[in-house]
Coordinates of C-alpha atoms in Angstrom, one line a residue:
X958 CA -43.0 208.8 -56.4
X959 CA -46.5 207.7 -56.0
X960 CA -48.6 211.1 -54.4
X961 CA -50.4 210.3 -51.7
X962 CA -53.8 212.3 -49.6
X963 CA -54.1 212.0 -45.6
X964 CA -58.2 211.4 -45.2
X965 CA -58.9 214.2 -43.5
X966 CA -57.5 216.4 -46.2
X967 CA -59.5 216.0 -48.9
X968 CA -62.7 217.5 -49.7
X969 CA -66.1 215.2 -48.8
X970 CA -68.6 214.8 -46.5
X971 CA -68.2 210.7 -45.9
X972 CA -64.8 208.6 -46.5
X973 CA -66.5 207.0 -50.1
X974 CA -67.0 210.3 -51.1
X975 CA -62.8 211.6 -50.6
X976 CA -62.1 208.9 -51.8
X977 CA -63.8 209.4 -54.7
X978 CA -62.3 212.6 -55.6
X979 CA -58.5 210.9 -54.8
X980 CA -59.5 208.9 -57.8
X981 CA -60.5 211.2 -59.9
X982 CA -58.3 213.3 -59.2
X983 CA -55.4 211.1 -59.8
X984 CA -54.3 210.7 -56.7
X985 CA -51.9 207.0 -56.8
X986 CA -53.1 206.0 -52.1
X987 CA -55.3 207.2 -49.2
X988 CA -53.3 208.1 -45.7
X989 CA -55.2 206.8 -42.6
X990 CA -54.9 209.0 -38.8
X991 CA -55.5 206.8 -35.8
X992 CA -57.6 210.0 -33.7
X993 CA -61.1 209.6 -33.3
X994 CA -61.4 205.7 -32.4
X995 CA -57.7 203.9 -33.7
X996 CA -57.8 200.9 -35.2
X997 CA -61.5 201.2 -35.8
X998 CA -62.1 203.7 -36.9
X999 CA -59.6 202.7 -39.6
X1000 CA -61.4 199.7 -40.0
X1001 CA -64.9 201.6 -40.9
X1002 CA -62.0 203.9 -43.3
X1003 CA -60.7 201.4 -45.0
X1004 CA -64.2 199.7 -45.9
X1005 CA -66.0 202.5 -47.1
X1006 CA -62.6 203.2 -48.9
X1007 CA -63.5 199.6 -50.4
X1008 CA -60.2 199.2 -53.3
X1009 CA -61.8 202.4 -54.9
X1010 CA -57.7 204.3 -53.9
X1011 CA -54.7 201.8 -52.0
X1012 CA -53.8 203.0 -48.5
X1013 CA -50.3 203.9 -49.0
X1014 CA -49.9 204.0 -44.4
X1015 CA -51.7 205.2 -41.3
X1016 CA -50.5 207.7 -39.1
X1017 CA -50.2 207.5 -35.6
X1018 CA -50.5 205.6 -32.5
X1019 CA -53.4 204.1 -30.3
X1020 CA -53.9 202.6 -27.8
X1021 CA -55.8 198.9 -27.7
X1022 CA -59.3 201.5 -26.5
X1023 CA -59.0 203.1 -29.2
X1024 CA -57.4 206.5 -27.8
X1025 CA -53.9 208.6 -29.1
X1026 CA -50.8 207.1 -28.1
X1027 CA -47.8 208.2 -28.2
X1028 CA -46.0 206.5 -24.9
X1029 CA -42.9 204.4 -26.3
X1030 CA -39.9 206.7 -23.9
X1031 CA -42.3 206.8 -20.6
X1032 CA -40.9 205.3 -17.4
X1033 CA -44.2 203.9 -16.3
X1034 CA -43.7 200.2 -18.4
X1035 CA -47.4 199.5 -18.6
X1036 CA -47.7 203.6 -20.7
X1037 CA -44.9 201.8 -23.1
X1038 CA -46.6 198.1 -22.4
X1039 CA -49.6 199.6 -24.3
X1040 CA -48.2 201.6 -26.6
X1041 CA -46.3 198.9 -28.0
X1042 CA -49.4 196.5 -29.0
X1043 CA -51.5 199.7 -30.1
X1044 CA -48.7 199.6 -32.5
X1045 CA -48.7 195.7 -32.8
X1046 CA -52.6 195.4 -34.2
X1047 CA -51.9 198.9 -36.1
X1048 CA -49.5 197.4 -38.1
X1049 CA -51.5 193.9 -38.6
X1050 CA -53.3 195.8 -40.3
X1051 CA -51.7 197.5 -41.7
X1052 CA -50.2 194.2 -43.8
X1053 CA -54.0 193.5 -44.2
X1054 CA -54.6 196.2 -46.4
X1055 CA -51.0 196.1 -48.3
X1056 CA -49.8 199.6 -46.5
X1057 CA -46.4 200.5 -46.8
X1058 CA -46.4 201.5 -42.7
X1059 CA -46.9 202.6 -39.6
X1060 CA -45.8 206.1 -38.9
X1061 CA -44.9 206.9 -35.4
X1062 CA -43.0 210.3 -34.0
X1063 CA -42.2 208.3 -30.6
X1064 CA -42.6 211.5 -28.3
X1065 CA -44.6 214.7 -28.1
X1066 CA -42.8 217.2 -26.0
X1067 CA -39.8 217.2 -23.9
X1068 CA -37.9 214.0 -22.4
X1069 CA -40.4 212.3 -19.3
X1070 CA -37.4 210.7 -18.4
X1071 CA -34.9 211.9 -15.3
X1072 CA -31.3 212.9 -15.9
X1073 CA -29.3 210.3 -14.8
X1074 CA -26.0 211.9 -15.2
X1075 CA -23.0 210.9 -15.2
X1076 CA -24.7 207.7 -15.2
X1077 CA -27.0 208.1 -18.0
X1078 CA -28.2 211.0 -19.6
X1079 CA -32.3 210.8 -20.9
X1080 CA -31.2 210.9 -23.9
X1081 CA -29.3 207.7 -24.1
X1082 CA -31.6 206.7 -21.1
X1083 CA -34.7 206.9 -24.0
X1084 CA -31.8 205.2 -26.6
X1085 CA -32.3 202.2 -25.2
X1086 CA -36.1 202.4 -24.7
X1087 CA -37.1 203.0 -28.6
X1088 CA -34.2 199.7 -29.0
X1089 CA -36.5 197.7 -27.3
X1090 CA -39.0 198.8 -28.9
X1091 CA -38.0 198.7 -32.1
X1092 CA -35.9 194.5 -32.2
X1093 CA -39.7 194.4 -31.1
X1094 CA -42.1 196.0 -33.1
X1095 CA -39.1 195.5 -36.4
X1096 CA -40.2 191.4 -36.9
X1097 CA -43.7 192.1 -36.0
X1098 CA -44.2 194.8 -39.3
X1099 CA -41.5 192.6 -40.9
X1100 CA -43.9 189.6 -40.4
X1101 CA -46.7 191.7 -41.7
X1102 CA -45.0 192.7 -44.5
X1103 CA -45.2 196.2 -43.8
X1104 CA -43.2 199.0 -42.1
X1105 CA -43.0 201.0 -39.2
X1106 CA -42.0 204.0 -39.4
X1107 CA -40.5 206.5 -37.2
X1108 CA -40.5 210.3 -37.9
X1109 CA -38.7 212.7 -36.4
X1110 CA -39.9 216.2 -35.9
X1111 CA -39.0 219.6 -35.4
X1112 CA -37.5 221.0 -32.0
X1113 CA -40.8 222.8 -30.9
X1114 CA -42.4 219.3 -31.3
X1115 CA -40.1 217.0 -30.7
X1116 CA -37.0 216.7 -28.5
X1117 CA -35.7 213.0 -29.5
X1118 CA -35.8 212.9 -32.9
X1119 CA -35.4 215.4 -34.9
X1120 CA -33.4 214.9 -37.7
X1121 CA -33.1 212.5 -40.3
X1122 CA -29.7 211.9 -38.9
X1123 CA -31.4 210.8 -35.0
X1124 CA -33.9 207.9 -36.5
X1125 CA -31.1 206.9 -38.6
X1126 CA -28.8 206.6 -35.6
X1127 CA -31.3 204.4 -33.1
X1128 CA -32.1 202.1 -36.4
X1129 CA -28.6 201.2 -36.1
X1130 CA -28.0 201.9 -32.3
X1131 CA -31.3 198.4 -32.3
X1132 CA -29.1 196.4 -34.8
X1133 CA -31.2 197.5 -38.8
X1134 CA -33.6 195.4 -37.9
X1135 CA -36.1 194.5 -41.1
X1136 CA -39.7 196.0 -40.6
X1137 CA -38.3 199.9 -39.3
X1138 CA -37.7 203.2 -41.9
X1139 CA -38.1 206.5 -41.3
X1140 CA -40.2 208.8 -42.8
X1141 CA -38.6 211.3 -44.1
X1142 CA -41.6 215.2 -43.6
X1143 CA -40.0 218.5 -46.0
X1144 CA -41.6 220.9 -43.6
X1145 CA -40.1 219.8 -40.6
X1146 CA -36.8 219.4 -42.7
X1147 CA -37.5 223.2 -43.7
X1148 CA -36.5 224.3 -40.1
X1149 CA -34.3 221.5 -38.4
X1150 CA -32.1 220.1 -41.9
X1151 CA -29.0 222.3 -42.9
X1152 CA -29.1 220.9 -46.2
X1153 CA -32.8 218.8 -47.2
X1154 CA -31.5 216.8 -49.8
X1155 CA -27.6 216.0 -48.1
X1156 CA -30.4 214.7 -45.2
X1157 CA -32.5 211.9 -48.2
X1158 CA -28.8 211.2 -49.6
X1159 CA -27.4 209.9 -46.2
X1160 CA -30.4 208.2 -44.7
X1161 CA -31.5 206.8 -48.0
X1162 CA -31.5 203.1 -47.0
X1163 CA -33.8 204.3 -44.0
X1164 CA -36.3 206.3 -46.1
X1165 CA -39.3 204.5 -47.3
X1166 CA -42.2 207.4 -47.0
X1167 CA -42.6 211.2 -47.6
X1168 CA -44.5 213.5 -45.8
X1169 CA -45.2 217.1 -47.5
X1170 CA -45.9 220.1 -46.7
X1171 CA -44.8 223.7 -48.1
X1172 CA -43.2 226.1 -44.9
X1173 CA -46.2 227.6 -44.6
X1174 CA -47.7 224.0 -43.6
X1175 CA -50.4 224.6 -46.1
X1176 CA -49.9 222.5 -48.8
X1177 CA -46.6 222.5 -51.5
X1178 CA -46.7 225.5 -53.6
X1179 CA -47.8 228.4 -51.5
X1180 CA -44.2 228.8 -49.6
X1181 CA -40.8 228.7 -50.5
X1182 CA -39.6 224.9 -50.4
X1183 CA -37.4 223.6 -52.5
X1184 CA -39.6 220.6 -54.0
X1185 CA -38.0 219.7 -57.2
X1186 CA -34.8 220.2 -55.2
X1187 CA -36.1 217.2 -53.3
X1188 CA -37.7 215.2 -55.8
X1189 CA -33.9 215.1 -57.3
X1190 CA -32.4 213.2 -55.2
X1191 CA -35.2 210.6 -55.1
X1192 CA -34.8 210.0 -58.4
X1193 CA -31.5 210.0 -58.6
X1194 CA -32.2 206.6 -55.1
X1195 CA -35.1 205.6 -57.5
X1196 CA -37.2 206.2 -54.7
X1197 CA -40.6 204.6 -55.4
X1198 CA -42.3 204.7 -52.2
X1199 CA -44.8 207.0 -51.1
X1200 CA -45.4 211.2 -51.1
X1201 CA -48.1 212.2 -48.7
X1202 CA -49.9 215.4 -48.1
X1203 CA -50.4 216.2 -44.3
X1204 CA -51.1 219.4 -44.0
X1205 CA -53.4 222.6 -44.2
X1206 CA -55.4 223.2 -47.0
X1207 CA -55.1 227.6 -48.3
X1208 CA -58.5 229.4 -48.9
X1209 CA -62.0 229.2 -48.8
X1210 CA -62.2 226.8 -51.8
X1211 CA -60.2 223.9 -50.4
X1212 CA -61.2 221.5 -53.6
X1213 CA -59.7 224.1 -55.9
X1214 CA -56.6 224.5 -53.5
X1215 CA -55.4 220.7 -53.3
X1216 CA -56.3 220.1 -56.4
X1217 CA -53.6 223.2 -57.6
X1218 CA -51.2 222.2 -55.2
X1219 CA -51.3 218.2 -56.9
X1220 CA -50.6 220.4 -60.2
X1221 CA -47.7 221.4 -58.6
X1222 CA -45.9 218.2 -57.7
X1223 CA -46.5 217.0 -60.7
X1224 CA -44.7 219.3 -62.3
X1225 CA -41.7 219.3 -59.6
X1226 CA -41.7 215.6 -59.7
X1227 CA -41.9 215.9 -64.1
X1228 CA -39.1 219.1 -63.4
X1229 CA -36.2 216.3 -61.1

C-alpha cells in the first residue's frame, strides 16, 4: 500500500512547491485533477512535478476543450462521444506518466435517460450505455498499461453507482475486460455500505485504487471511520495499490493537519 495526495490538498503556491512538500514528507504519489484545464493542465502539472514524486492517478474527466465532462450516460450521442474521447486522451496521458489509472464517476445526480418501463427502466438503459463505453475504453486503457477506474459515489451525489457491487455488476456485464477496475472511496462507502471491509473483500478482484477521507470528509483521523479494519482487508488481499487522499484539510494550519493525518494513516497501516 502506497500513500498519495491529491495535488490540490498540498501546501504551497506552485505545483513544484507542492511536489517538494510531498517528497519531503514521505508521500509516495500525487493524484492530479482535470479541473481547471483538463489534459493540458495535467500535462503542465506533470512537467512541474518533473519526476520528484510519481504520479499515481488522474481524477475526473474532461472533454478535448478541457471542460469537465461526465456525460457517459447522457441520451445525447455527441455528449457521450465527447466524454469517451476525452477519457481516451487522459488514459493515454496516464500511460505516458505511469499512472495507475483515470478515476471517473460516470454521472452526477439523477438519470438523464428516460424510464421506458416496461421495456427498460432507466437503470437498464444506463447499464447498456456504460457497457458500451467500457467495451471501448477498457482495451484503450489496457493498450496504454493503465486503467479506467469507475468510482461509486454516495446517494447524495450519484444514483447509478453507489456501492462497490454496482460497479462490479457493470464491469461483469461488459465481460470484465482488462483495462477497467474500481476506485473504492472509504468516505462514500461509509454512507452506502453496510460492511465496508466485506465490500472490499467481495470486490477484491476489481479494486485497484482507494480514496481516503474520514466521515467528516476531512483528512483521515478527524472522524470515526475504522481505517485499520479496511487496511487489514487490503493487507490480507496483498493489495499493492494507492491510498490517495481526497478530502478537505481541517484547521488553520493545513500543513500541520496534513502531516498529522499522514502519521495517523501510516500508524493504521502498521496496525493492520
